[in-house]
Short mmCIF file of C-alpha atoms and ligand atoms in Angstrom, two decimals:
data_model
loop_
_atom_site.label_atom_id
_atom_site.label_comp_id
_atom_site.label_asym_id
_atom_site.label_seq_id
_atom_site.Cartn_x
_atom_site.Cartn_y
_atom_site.Cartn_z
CA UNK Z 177 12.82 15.49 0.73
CA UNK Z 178 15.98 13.86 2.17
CA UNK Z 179 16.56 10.45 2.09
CA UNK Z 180 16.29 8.23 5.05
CA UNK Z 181 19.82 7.19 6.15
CA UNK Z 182 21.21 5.12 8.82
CA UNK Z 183 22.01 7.21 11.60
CA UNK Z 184 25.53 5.71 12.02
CA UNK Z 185 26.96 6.08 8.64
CA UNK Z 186 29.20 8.66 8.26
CA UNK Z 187 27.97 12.43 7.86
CA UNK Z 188 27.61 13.85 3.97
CA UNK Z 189 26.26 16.97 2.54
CA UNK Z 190 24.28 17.64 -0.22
CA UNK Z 191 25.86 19.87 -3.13
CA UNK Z 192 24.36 20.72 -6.22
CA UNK Z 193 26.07 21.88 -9.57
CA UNK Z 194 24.51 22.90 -12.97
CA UNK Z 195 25.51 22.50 -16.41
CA UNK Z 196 24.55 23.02 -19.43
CA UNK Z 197 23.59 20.85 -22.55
CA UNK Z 198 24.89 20.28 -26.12
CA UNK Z 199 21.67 19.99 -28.05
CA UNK Z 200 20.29 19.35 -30.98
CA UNK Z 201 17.78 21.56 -32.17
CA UNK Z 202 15.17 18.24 -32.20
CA UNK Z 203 16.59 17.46 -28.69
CA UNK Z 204 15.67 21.06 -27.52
CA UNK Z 205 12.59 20.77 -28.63
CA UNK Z 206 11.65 17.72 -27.00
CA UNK Z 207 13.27 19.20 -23.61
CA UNK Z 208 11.32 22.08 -23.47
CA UNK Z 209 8.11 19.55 -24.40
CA UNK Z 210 8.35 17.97 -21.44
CA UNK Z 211 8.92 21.28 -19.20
CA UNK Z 212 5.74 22.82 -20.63
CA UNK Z 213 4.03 19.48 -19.98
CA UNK Z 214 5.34 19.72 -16.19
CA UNK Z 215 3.47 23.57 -16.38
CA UNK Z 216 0.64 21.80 -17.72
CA UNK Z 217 1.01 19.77 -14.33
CA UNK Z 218 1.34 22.69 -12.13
CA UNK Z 219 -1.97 24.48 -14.04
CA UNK Z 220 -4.11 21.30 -13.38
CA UNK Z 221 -2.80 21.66 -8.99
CA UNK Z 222 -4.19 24.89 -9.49
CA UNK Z 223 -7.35 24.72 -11.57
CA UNK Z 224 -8.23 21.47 -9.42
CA UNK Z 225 -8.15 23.31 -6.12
CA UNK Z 226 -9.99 26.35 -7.49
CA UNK Z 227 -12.68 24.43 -8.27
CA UNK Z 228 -12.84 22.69 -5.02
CA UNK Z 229 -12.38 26.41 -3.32
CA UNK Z 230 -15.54 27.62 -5.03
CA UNK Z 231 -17.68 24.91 -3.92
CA UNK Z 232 -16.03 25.58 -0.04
CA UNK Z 233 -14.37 22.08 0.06
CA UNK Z 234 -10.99 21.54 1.88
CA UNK Z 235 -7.84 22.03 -1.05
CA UNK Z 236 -6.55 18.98 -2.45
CA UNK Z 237 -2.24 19.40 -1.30
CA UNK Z 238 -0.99 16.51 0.40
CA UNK Z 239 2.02 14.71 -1.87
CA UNK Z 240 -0.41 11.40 -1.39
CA UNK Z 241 -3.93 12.86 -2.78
CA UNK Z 242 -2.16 14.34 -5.55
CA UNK Z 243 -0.45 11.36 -6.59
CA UNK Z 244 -4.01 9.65 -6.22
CA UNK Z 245 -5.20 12.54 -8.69
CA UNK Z 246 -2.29 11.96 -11.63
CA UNK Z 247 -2.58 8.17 -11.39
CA UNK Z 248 -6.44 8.62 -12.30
CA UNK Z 249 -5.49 10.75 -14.68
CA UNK Z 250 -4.03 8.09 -16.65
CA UNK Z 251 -1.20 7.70 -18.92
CA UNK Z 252 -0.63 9.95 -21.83
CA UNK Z 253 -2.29 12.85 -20.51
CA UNK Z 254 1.11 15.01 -20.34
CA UNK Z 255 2.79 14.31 -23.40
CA UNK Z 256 6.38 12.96 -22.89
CA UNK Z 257 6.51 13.66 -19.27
CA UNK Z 258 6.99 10.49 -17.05
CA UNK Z 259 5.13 9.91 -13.84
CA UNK Z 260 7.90 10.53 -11.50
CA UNK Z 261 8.59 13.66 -13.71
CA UNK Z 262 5.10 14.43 -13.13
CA UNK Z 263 5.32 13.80 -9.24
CA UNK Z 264 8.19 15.93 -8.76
CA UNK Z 265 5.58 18.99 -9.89
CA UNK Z 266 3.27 18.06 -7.18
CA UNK Z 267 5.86 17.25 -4.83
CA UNK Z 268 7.37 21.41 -5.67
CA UNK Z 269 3.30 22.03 -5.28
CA UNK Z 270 2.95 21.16 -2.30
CA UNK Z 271 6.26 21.67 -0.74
CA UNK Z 272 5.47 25.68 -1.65
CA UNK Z 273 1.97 24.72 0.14
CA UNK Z 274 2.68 24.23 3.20
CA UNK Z 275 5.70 25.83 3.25
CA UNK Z 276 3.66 28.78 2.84
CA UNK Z 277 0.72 27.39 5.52
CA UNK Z 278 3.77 27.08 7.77
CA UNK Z 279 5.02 30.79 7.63
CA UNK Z 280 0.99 32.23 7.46
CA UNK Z 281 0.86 30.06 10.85
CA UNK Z 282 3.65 31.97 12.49
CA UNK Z 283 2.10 35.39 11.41
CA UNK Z 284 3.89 36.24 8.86
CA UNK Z 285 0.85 37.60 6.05
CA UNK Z 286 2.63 38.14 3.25
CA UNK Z 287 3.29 34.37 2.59
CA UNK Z 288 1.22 33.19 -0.20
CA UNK Z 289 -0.41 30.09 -1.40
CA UNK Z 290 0.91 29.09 -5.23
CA UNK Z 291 -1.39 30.66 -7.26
CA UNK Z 292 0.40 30.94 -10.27
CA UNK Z 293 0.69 29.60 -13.31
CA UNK Z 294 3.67 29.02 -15.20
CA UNK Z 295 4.65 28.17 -18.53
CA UNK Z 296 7.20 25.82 -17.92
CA UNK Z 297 8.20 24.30 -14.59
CA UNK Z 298 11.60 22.42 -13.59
CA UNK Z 299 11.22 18.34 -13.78
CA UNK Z 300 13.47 16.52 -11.30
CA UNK Z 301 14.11 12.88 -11.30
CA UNK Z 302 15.87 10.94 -8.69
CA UNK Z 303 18.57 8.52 -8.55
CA UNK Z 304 17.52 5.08 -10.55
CA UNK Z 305 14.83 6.97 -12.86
CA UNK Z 306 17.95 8.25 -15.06
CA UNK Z 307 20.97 7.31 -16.17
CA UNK Z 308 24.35 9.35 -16.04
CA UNK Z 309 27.41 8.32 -17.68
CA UNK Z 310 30.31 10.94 -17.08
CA UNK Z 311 29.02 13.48 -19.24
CA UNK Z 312 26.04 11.43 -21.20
CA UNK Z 313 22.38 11.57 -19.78
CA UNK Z 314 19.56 9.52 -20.64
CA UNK Z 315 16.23 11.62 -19.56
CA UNK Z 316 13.27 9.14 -18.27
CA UNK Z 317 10.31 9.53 -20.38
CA UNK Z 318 6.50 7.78 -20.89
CA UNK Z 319 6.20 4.22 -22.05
CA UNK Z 320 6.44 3.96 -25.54
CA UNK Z 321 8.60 7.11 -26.80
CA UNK Z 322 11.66 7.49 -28.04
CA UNK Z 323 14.42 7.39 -26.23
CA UNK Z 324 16.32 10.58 -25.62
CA UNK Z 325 20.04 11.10 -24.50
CA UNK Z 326 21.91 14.36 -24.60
CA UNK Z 327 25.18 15.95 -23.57
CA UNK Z 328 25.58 17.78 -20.54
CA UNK Z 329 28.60 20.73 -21.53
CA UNK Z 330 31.16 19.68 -18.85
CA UNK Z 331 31.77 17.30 -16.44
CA UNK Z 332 30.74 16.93 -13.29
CA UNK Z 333 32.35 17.42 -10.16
CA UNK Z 334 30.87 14.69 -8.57
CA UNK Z 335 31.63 10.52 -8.97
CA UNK Z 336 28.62 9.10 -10.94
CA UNK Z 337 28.06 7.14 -7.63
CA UNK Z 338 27.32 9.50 -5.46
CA UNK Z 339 24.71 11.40 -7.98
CA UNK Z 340 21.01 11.60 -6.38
CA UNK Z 341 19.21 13.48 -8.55
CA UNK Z 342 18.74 15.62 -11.75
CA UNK Z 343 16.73 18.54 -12.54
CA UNK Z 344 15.92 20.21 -15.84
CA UNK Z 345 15.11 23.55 -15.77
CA UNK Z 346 15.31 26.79 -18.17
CA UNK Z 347 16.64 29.72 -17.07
CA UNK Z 348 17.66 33.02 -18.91
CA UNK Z 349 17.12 31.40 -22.52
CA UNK Z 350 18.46 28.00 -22.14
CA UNK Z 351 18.10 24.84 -20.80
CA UNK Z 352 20.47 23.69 -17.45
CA UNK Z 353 20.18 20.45 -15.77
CA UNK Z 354 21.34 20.99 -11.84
CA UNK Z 355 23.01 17.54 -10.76
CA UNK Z 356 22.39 17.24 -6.67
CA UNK Z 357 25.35 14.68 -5.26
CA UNK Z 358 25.55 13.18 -1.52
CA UNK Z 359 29.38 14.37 -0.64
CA UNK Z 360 30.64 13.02 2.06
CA UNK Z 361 32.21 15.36 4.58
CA UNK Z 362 35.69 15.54 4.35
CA UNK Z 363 37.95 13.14 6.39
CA UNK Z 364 41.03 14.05 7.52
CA UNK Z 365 44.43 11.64 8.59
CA UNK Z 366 45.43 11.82 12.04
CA UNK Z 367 46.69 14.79 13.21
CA UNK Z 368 45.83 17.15 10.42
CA UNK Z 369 41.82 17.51 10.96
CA UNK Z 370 40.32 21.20 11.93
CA UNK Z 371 40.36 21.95 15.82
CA UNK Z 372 36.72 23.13 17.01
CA UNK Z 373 39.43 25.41 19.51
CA UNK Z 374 41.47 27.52 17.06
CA UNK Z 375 38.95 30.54 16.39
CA UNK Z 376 39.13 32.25 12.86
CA UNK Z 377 36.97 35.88 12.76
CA UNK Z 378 35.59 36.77 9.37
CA UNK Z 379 35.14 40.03 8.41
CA UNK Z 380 32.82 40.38 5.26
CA UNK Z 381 33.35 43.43 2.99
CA UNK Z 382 32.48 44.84 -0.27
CA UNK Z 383 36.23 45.23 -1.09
CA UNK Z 384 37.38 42.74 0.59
CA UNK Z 385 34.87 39.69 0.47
CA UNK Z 386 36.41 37.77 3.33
CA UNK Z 387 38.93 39.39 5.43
CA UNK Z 388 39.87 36.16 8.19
CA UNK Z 389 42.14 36.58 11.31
CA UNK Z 390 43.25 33.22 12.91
CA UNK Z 391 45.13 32.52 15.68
CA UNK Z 392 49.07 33.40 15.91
CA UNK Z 393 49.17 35.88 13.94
CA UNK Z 394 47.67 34.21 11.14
CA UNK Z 395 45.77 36.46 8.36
CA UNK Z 396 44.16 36.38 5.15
CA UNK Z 397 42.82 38.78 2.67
CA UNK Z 398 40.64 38.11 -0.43
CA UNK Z 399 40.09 41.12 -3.04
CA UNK Z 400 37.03 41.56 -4.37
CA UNK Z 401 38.10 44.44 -6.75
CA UNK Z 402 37.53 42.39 -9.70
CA UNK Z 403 33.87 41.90 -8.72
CA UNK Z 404 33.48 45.29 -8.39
CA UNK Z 405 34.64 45.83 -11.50
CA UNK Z 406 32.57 43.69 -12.63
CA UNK Z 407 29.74 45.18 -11.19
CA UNK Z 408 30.76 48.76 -12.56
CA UNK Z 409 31.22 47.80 -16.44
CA UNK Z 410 27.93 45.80 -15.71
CA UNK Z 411 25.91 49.01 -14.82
CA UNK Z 412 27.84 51.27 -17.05
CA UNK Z 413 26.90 48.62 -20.55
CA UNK Z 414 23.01 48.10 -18.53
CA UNK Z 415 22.68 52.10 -18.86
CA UNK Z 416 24.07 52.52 -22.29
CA UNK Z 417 22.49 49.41 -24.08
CA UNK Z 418 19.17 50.88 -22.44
CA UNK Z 419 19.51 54.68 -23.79
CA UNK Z 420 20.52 52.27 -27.44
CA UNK Z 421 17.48 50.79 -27.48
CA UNK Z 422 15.47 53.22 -25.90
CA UNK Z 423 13.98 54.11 -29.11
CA UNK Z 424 12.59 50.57 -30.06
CA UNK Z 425 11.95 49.44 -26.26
CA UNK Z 426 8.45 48.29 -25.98
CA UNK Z 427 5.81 50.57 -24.58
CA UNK Z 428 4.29 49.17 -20.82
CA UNK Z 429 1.27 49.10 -23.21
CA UNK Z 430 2.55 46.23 -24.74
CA UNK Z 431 3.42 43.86 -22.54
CA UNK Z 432 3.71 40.01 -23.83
CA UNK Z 433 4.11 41.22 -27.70
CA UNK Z 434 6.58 39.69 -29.96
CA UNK Z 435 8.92 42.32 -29.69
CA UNK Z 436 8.49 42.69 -25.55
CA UNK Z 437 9.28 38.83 -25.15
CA UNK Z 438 12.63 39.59 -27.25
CA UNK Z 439 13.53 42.47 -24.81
CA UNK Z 440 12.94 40.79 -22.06
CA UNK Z 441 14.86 37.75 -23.19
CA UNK Z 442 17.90 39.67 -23.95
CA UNK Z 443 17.51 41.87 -20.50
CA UNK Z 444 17.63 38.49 -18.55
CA UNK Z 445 20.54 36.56 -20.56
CA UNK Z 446 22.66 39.60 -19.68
CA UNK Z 447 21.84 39.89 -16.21
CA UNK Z 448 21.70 35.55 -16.03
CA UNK Z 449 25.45 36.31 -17.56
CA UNK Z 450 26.54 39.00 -15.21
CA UNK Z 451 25.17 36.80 -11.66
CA UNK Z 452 27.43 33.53 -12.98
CA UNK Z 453 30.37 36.04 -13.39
CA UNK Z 454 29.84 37.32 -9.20
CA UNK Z 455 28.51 33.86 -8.01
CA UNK Z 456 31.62 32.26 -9.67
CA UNK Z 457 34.13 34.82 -7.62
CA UNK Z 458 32.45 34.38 -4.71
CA UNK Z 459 32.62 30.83 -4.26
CA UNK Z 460 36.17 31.18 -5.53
CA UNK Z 461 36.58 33.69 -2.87
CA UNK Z 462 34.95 31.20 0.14
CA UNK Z 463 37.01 28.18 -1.10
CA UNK Z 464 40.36 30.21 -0.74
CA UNK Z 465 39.07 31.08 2.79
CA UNK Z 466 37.86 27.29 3.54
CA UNK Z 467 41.43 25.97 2.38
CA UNK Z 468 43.11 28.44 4.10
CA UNK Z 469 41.71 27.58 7.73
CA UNK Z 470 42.33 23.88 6.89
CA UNK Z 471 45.69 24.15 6.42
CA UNK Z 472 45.97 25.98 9.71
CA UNK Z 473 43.81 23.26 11.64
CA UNK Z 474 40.74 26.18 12.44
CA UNK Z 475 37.71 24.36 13.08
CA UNK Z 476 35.71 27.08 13.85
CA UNK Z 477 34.50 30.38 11.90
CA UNK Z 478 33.48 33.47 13.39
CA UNK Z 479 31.54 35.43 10.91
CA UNK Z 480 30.11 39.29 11.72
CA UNK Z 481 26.67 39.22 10.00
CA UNK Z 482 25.92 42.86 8.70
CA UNK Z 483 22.48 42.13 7.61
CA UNK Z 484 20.55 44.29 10.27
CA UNK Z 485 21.80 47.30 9.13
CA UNK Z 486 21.13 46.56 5.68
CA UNK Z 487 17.84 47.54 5.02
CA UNK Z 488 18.33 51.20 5.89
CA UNK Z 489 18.30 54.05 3.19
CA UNK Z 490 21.53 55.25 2.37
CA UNK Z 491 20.87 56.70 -0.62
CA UNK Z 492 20.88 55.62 -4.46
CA UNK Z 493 24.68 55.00 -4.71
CA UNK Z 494 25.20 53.54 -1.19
CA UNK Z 495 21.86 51.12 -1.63
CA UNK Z 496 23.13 49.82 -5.10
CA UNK Z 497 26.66 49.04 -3.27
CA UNK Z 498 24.98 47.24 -0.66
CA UNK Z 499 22.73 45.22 -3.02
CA UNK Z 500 25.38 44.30 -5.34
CA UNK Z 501 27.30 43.02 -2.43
CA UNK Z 502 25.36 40.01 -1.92
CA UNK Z 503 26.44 39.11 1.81
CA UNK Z 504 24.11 37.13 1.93
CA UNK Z 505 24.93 34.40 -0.60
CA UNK Z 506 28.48 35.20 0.84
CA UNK Z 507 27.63 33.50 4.14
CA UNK Z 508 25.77 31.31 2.47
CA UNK Z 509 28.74 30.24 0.10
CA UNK Z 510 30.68 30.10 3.14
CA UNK Z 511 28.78 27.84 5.46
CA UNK Z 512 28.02 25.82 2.48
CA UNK Z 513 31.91 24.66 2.17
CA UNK Z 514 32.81 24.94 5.87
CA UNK Z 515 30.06 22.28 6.83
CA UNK Z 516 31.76 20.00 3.56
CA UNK Z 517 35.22 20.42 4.76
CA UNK Z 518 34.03 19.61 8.45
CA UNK Z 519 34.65 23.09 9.60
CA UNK Z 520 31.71 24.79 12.07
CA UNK Z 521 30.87 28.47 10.94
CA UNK Z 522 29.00 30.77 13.54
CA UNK Z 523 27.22 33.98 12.91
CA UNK Z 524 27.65 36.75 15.74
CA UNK Z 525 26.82 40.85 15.70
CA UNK Z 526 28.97 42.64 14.13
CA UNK Z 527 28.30 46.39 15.54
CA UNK Z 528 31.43 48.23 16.72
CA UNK Z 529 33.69 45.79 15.74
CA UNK Z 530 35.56 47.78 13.19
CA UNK Z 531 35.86 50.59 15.42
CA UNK Z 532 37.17 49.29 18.50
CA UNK Z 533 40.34 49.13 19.19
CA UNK Z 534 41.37 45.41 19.97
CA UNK Z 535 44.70 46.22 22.38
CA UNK Z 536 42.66 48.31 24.70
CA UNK Z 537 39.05 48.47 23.57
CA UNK Z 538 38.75 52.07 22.87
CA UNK Z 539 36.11 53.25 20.34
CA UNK Z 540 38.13 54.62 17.89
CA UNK Z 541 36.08 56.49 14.41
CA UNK Z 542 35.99 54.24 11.37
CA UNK Z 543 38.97 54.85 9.25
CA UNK Z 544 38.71 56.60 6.17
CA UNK Z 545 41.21 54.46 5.07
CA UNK Z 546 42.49 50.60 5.09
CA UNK Z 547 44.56 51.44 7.91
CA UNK Z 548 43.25 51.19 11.18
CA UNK Z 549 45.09 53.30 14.65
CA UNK Z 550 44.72 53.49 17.76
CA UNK Z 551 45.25 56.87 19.27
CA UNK Z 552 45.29 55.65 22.79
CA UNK Z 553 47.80 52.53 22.24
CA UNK Z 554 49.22 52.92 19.26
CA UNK Z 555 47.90 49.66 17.95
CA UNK Z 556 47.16 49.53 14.10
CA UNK Z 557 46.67 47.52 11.42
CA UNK Z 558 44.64 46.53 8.47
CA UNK Z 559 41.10 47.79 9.02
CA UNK Z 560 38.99 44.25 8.10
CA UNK Z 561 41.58 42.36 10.05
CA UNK Z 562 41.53 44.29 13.21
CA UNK Z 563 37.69 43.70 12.73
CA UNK Z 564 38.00 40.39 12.34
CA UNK Z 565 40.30 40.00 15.41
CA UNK Z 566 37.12 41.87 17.11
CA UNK Z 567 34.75 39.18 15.80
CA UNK Z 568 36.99 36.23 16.79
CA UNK Z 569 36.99 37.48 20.41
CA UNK Z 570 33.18 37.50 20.33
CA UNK Z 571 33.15 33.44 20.76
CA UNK Z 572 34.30 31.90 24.33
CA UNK Z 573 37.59 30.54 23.48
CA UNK Z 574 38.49 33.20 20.65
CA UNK Z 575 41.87 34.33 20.19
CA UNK Z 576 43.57 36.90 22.12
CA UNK Z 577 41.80 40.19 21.21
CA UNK Z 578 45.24 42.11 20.92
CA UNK Z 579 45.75 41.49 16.97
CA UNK Z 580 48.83 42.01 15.64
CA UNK Z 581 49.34 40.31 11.54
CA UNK Z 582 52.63 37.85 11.72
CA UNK Z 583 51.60 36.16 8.05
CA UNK Z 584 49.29 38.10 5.79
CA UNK Z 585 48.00 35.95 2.85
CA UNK Z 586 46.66 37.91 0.08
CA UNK Z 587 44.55 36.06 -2.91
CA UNK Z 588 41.99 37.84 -5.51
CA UNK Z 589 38.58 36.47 -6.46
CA UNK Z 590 37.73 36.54 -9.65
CA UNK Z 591 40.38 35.70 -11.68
CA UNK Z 592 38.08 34.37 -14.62
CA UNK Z 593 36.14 37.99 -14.78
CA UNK Z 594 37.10 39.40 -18.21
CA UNK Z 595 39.15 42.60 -17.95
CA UNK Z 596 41.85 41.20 -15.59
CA UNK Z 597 44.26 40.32 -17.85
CA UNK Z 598 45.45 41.04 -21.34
CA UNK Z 599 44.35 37.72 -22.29
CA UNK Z 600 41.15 37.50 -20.70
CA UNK Z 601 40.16 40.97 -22.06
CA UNK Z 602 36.42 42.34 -21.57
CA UNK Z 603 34.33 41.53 -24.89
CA UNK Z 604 32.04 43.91 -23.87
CA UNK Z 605 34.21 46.84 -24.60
CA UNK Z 606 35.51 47.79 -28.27
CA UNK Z 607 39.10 46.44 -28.98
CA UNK Z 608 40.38 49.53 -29.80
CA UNK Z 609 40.05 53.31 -30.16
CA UNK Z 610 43.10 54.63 -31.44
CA UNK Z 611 44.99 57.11 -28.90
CA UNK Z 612 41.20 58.38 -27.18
CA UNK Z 613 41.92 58.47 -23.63
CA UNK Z 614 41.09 56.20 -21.35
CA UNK Z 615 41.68 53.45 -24.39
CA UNK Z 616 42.77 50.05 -23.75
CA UNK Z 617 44.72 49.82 -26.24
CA UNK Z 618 45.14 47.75 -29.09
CA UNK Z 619 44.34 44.32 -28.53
CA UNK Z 620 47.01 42.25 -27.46
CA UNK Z 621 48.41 38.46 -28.03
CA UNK Z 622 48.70 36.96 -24.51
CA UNK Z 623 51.99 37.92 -22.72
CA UNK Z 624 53.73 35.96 -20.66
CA UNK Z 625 52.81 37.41 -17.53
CA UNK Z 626 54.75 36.73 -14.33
CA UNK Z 627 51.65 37.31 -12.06
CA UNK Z 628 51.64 33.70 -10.67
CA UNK Z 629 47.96 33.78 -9.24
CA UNK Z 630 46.12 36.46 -9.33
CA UNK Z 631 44.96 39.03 -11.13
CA UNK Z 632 47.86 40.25 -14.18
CA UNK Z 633 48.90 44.05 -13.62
CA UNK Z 634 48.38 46.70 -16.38
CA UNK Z 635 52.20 46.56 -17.43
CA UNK Z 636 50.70 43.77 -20.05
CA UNK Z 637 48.92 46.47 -22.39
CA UNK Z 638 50.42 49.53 -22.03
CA UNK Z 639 52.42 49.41 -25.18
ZN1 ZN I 222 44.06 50.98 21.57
#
């Protein structure tokens, strides 16, 4: 729920980043405490409006009436878990409530009530309930216990003063605490800030993430080949780790035994492990493009958004591309740093755009390759940035649909994926394997590599 603001001060965002925590094994155990005790919370929403369902009375579900509920309660009734711990569970109850009420309203049938129960739920607590002291948190609990502060694993990228909230949550085996932060959109000096009339088009791609033509000229292209990669050794390790265990993997018979919950568990740290690694690039890849456009004064952003064509059957190899791609977090990611930096982003149709010609608007067939050409006019160019010319010209006021790249930028995302460099080799594969073929190599000290930024060529390990 945001907080009421005056309407004059000056516009800020809200940004939220998660981190881990340095625990003690004592610590842990009191963490997780208090999320089962917020499940416990969650249960009792649940088991309290299933009773008054089967005697046909309205559902208990405004924030108010719940509140009312806990508060009679009384203290000590979930453990270690605070009250305003507590009332951020009802507040997620019935948030999902009537979010769901809302979308049933509109038609849409498949939106369901919360109806399930869960062992542990997240616990937020706003600004004043905690305290955070660069990377030291002190966790609000009940009158009377302990006191309990732990170490979050890095810093923060926000000042301490501008911290609203925390939440503790576990995901994927461990426990995270997600820091929300009021940032204040960006303010520029006179004479440098973004210009609502210079026009970028973005063109999002699976190789290319963002492909962005600006105004004179102006070009950038972001690789996505290390995600890819990524994304290949990640289904290549998925299928053999799965025909490894396939012997010992638990039977659909046995669903919530010991040795399921341990197969599970492992399934979801890799995959947890594998979505940092792509979220990471990708908001690497949309703050290259957001910098980028403010250096050249763009206030607005064309995107194409692909997603209507998206959910259409392409086959096994073509839908597992498409999923993998993620477009939507990528406009997401994107909009999410544009509105910070004070830059507008717009979503338009994207159809035909990569196979028009933008000199003379003839459709020309989608190039097989990255080069785009006109038969008509002879115009050509890099396929994503011809599109993105297209897209630009979609707005009133874009730039000149005749595209013709003066300054290409080129940058990589993903230069923290392992397997880019000699020295950030991939862990997952074997160090060695003598002279096989196809074999890294043996395992070398990091090179001096003259690769300023970007990803370090192969010339490091081919000795
Ligand atoms: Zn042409």
């Amino acid at each position: 729920m945001p907080r009421l603001r005056d309407p004059r001060s000056p516009p800020v965002v809200y940004r939220t980043a998660r981190a881990g925590l340095r625990l003690t094994w004592a610590q842990r155990r009191r963490l997780v405490g208090l999320l089962v005790s917020a499940g416990d919370v969650w249960a009792c929403v649940l088991e309290l409006n299933a009773w008054r369902r089967a005697r046909q009375d309205v559902p208990l579900v405004s924030y108010p009436a719940l509140c009312r509920e806990l508060a009679a309660a009384g203290p000590g009734c979930f453990g270690e878990l605070d009250s305003a711990g507590a009332r951020s569970v009802l507040r997620r109850y019935c948030d999902a409530w009537f979010g769901a009420a809302a979308r049933r309203k509109n038609g849409d049938n498949s939106a369901r009530f919360p109806r399930r129960r869960h062992r542990m739920m997240p616990v937020r607590w706003y600004h004043g309930r905690f305290e955070l002291d660069g990377r030291r948190l002190r966790v609000p609990l009940a009158r009377g216990c302990p006191p309990l502060p732990v170490r979050l694993d890095r810093d923060l990228p926000y000042p301490a003063d501008q911290v609203r909230s925390v939440t503790l949550l576990y995901d994927a085996g461990r426990l995270w605490v997600d820091v929300t932060a009021e940032v204040p959109v960006t303010g520029y000096p006179l004479g440098a800030e973004p210009v609502a009339g210079r026009v970028a088009g973005v063109d999002l791609g699976i190789i290319h993430p963002y492909a962005v033509a600006g105004p004179d000229g102006q070009a950038l292209l972001v690789s996505g080949r290390a995600v890819r990669a990524e994304h290949h050794l990640h289904l290549k390790d998925t299928k053999v780790r799965r025909r490894a265990v396939a012997r010992r993997a638990p039977k659909p018979g046995r669903r919530g035994s010991r040795r399921w919950r341990q197969y599970r568990r492992r399934q979801r740290i890799v995959e947890a492990r594998h979505w940092r690694r792509v979220s990471q690039a990708q908001h690497e890849a949309a703050r290259t493009v957001v910098g980028w456009a403010v250096s050249r004064r763009i206030g607005t952003l064309v995107a194409g958004d692909p997603r209507g064509v998206l959910g259409i059957d392409a086959g096994r190899r073509h839908n597992r591309r498409t999923r993998d791609w993620r477009v939507g977090y990528l406009i997401t990611v994107l909009r999410d740093k544009a509105a910070q930096a004070g830059i507008i982003l717009t979503l338009v149709d994207e159809r035909g755009t990569s196979s028009t010609c933008p000199g003379c608007r003839a459709r020309v067939p989608k190039p097989r390759g990255r080069v785009f050409c006109c038969p008509r006019c002879g115009q050509s160019g890099h396929r994503d940035l011809i599109a993105a010319a297209n897209i630009a010209g979609r707005v009133p006021g874009g730039i000149t649909p005749a595209f013709t790249a003066v300054g290409v930028t080129h940058r990589r995302a993903g230069n923290h994926l392992p397997g880019v460099s000699a020295a950030r080799r991939d862990p997952r594969r074997r160090p060695h394997h003598g002279a096989a073929r196809w074999s890294p190599g043996r395992h070398l000290p990091a090179l001096p590599i003259t690769v300023g930024r970007g990803v370090a060529r192969l010339t490091a390990r081919t000795s």
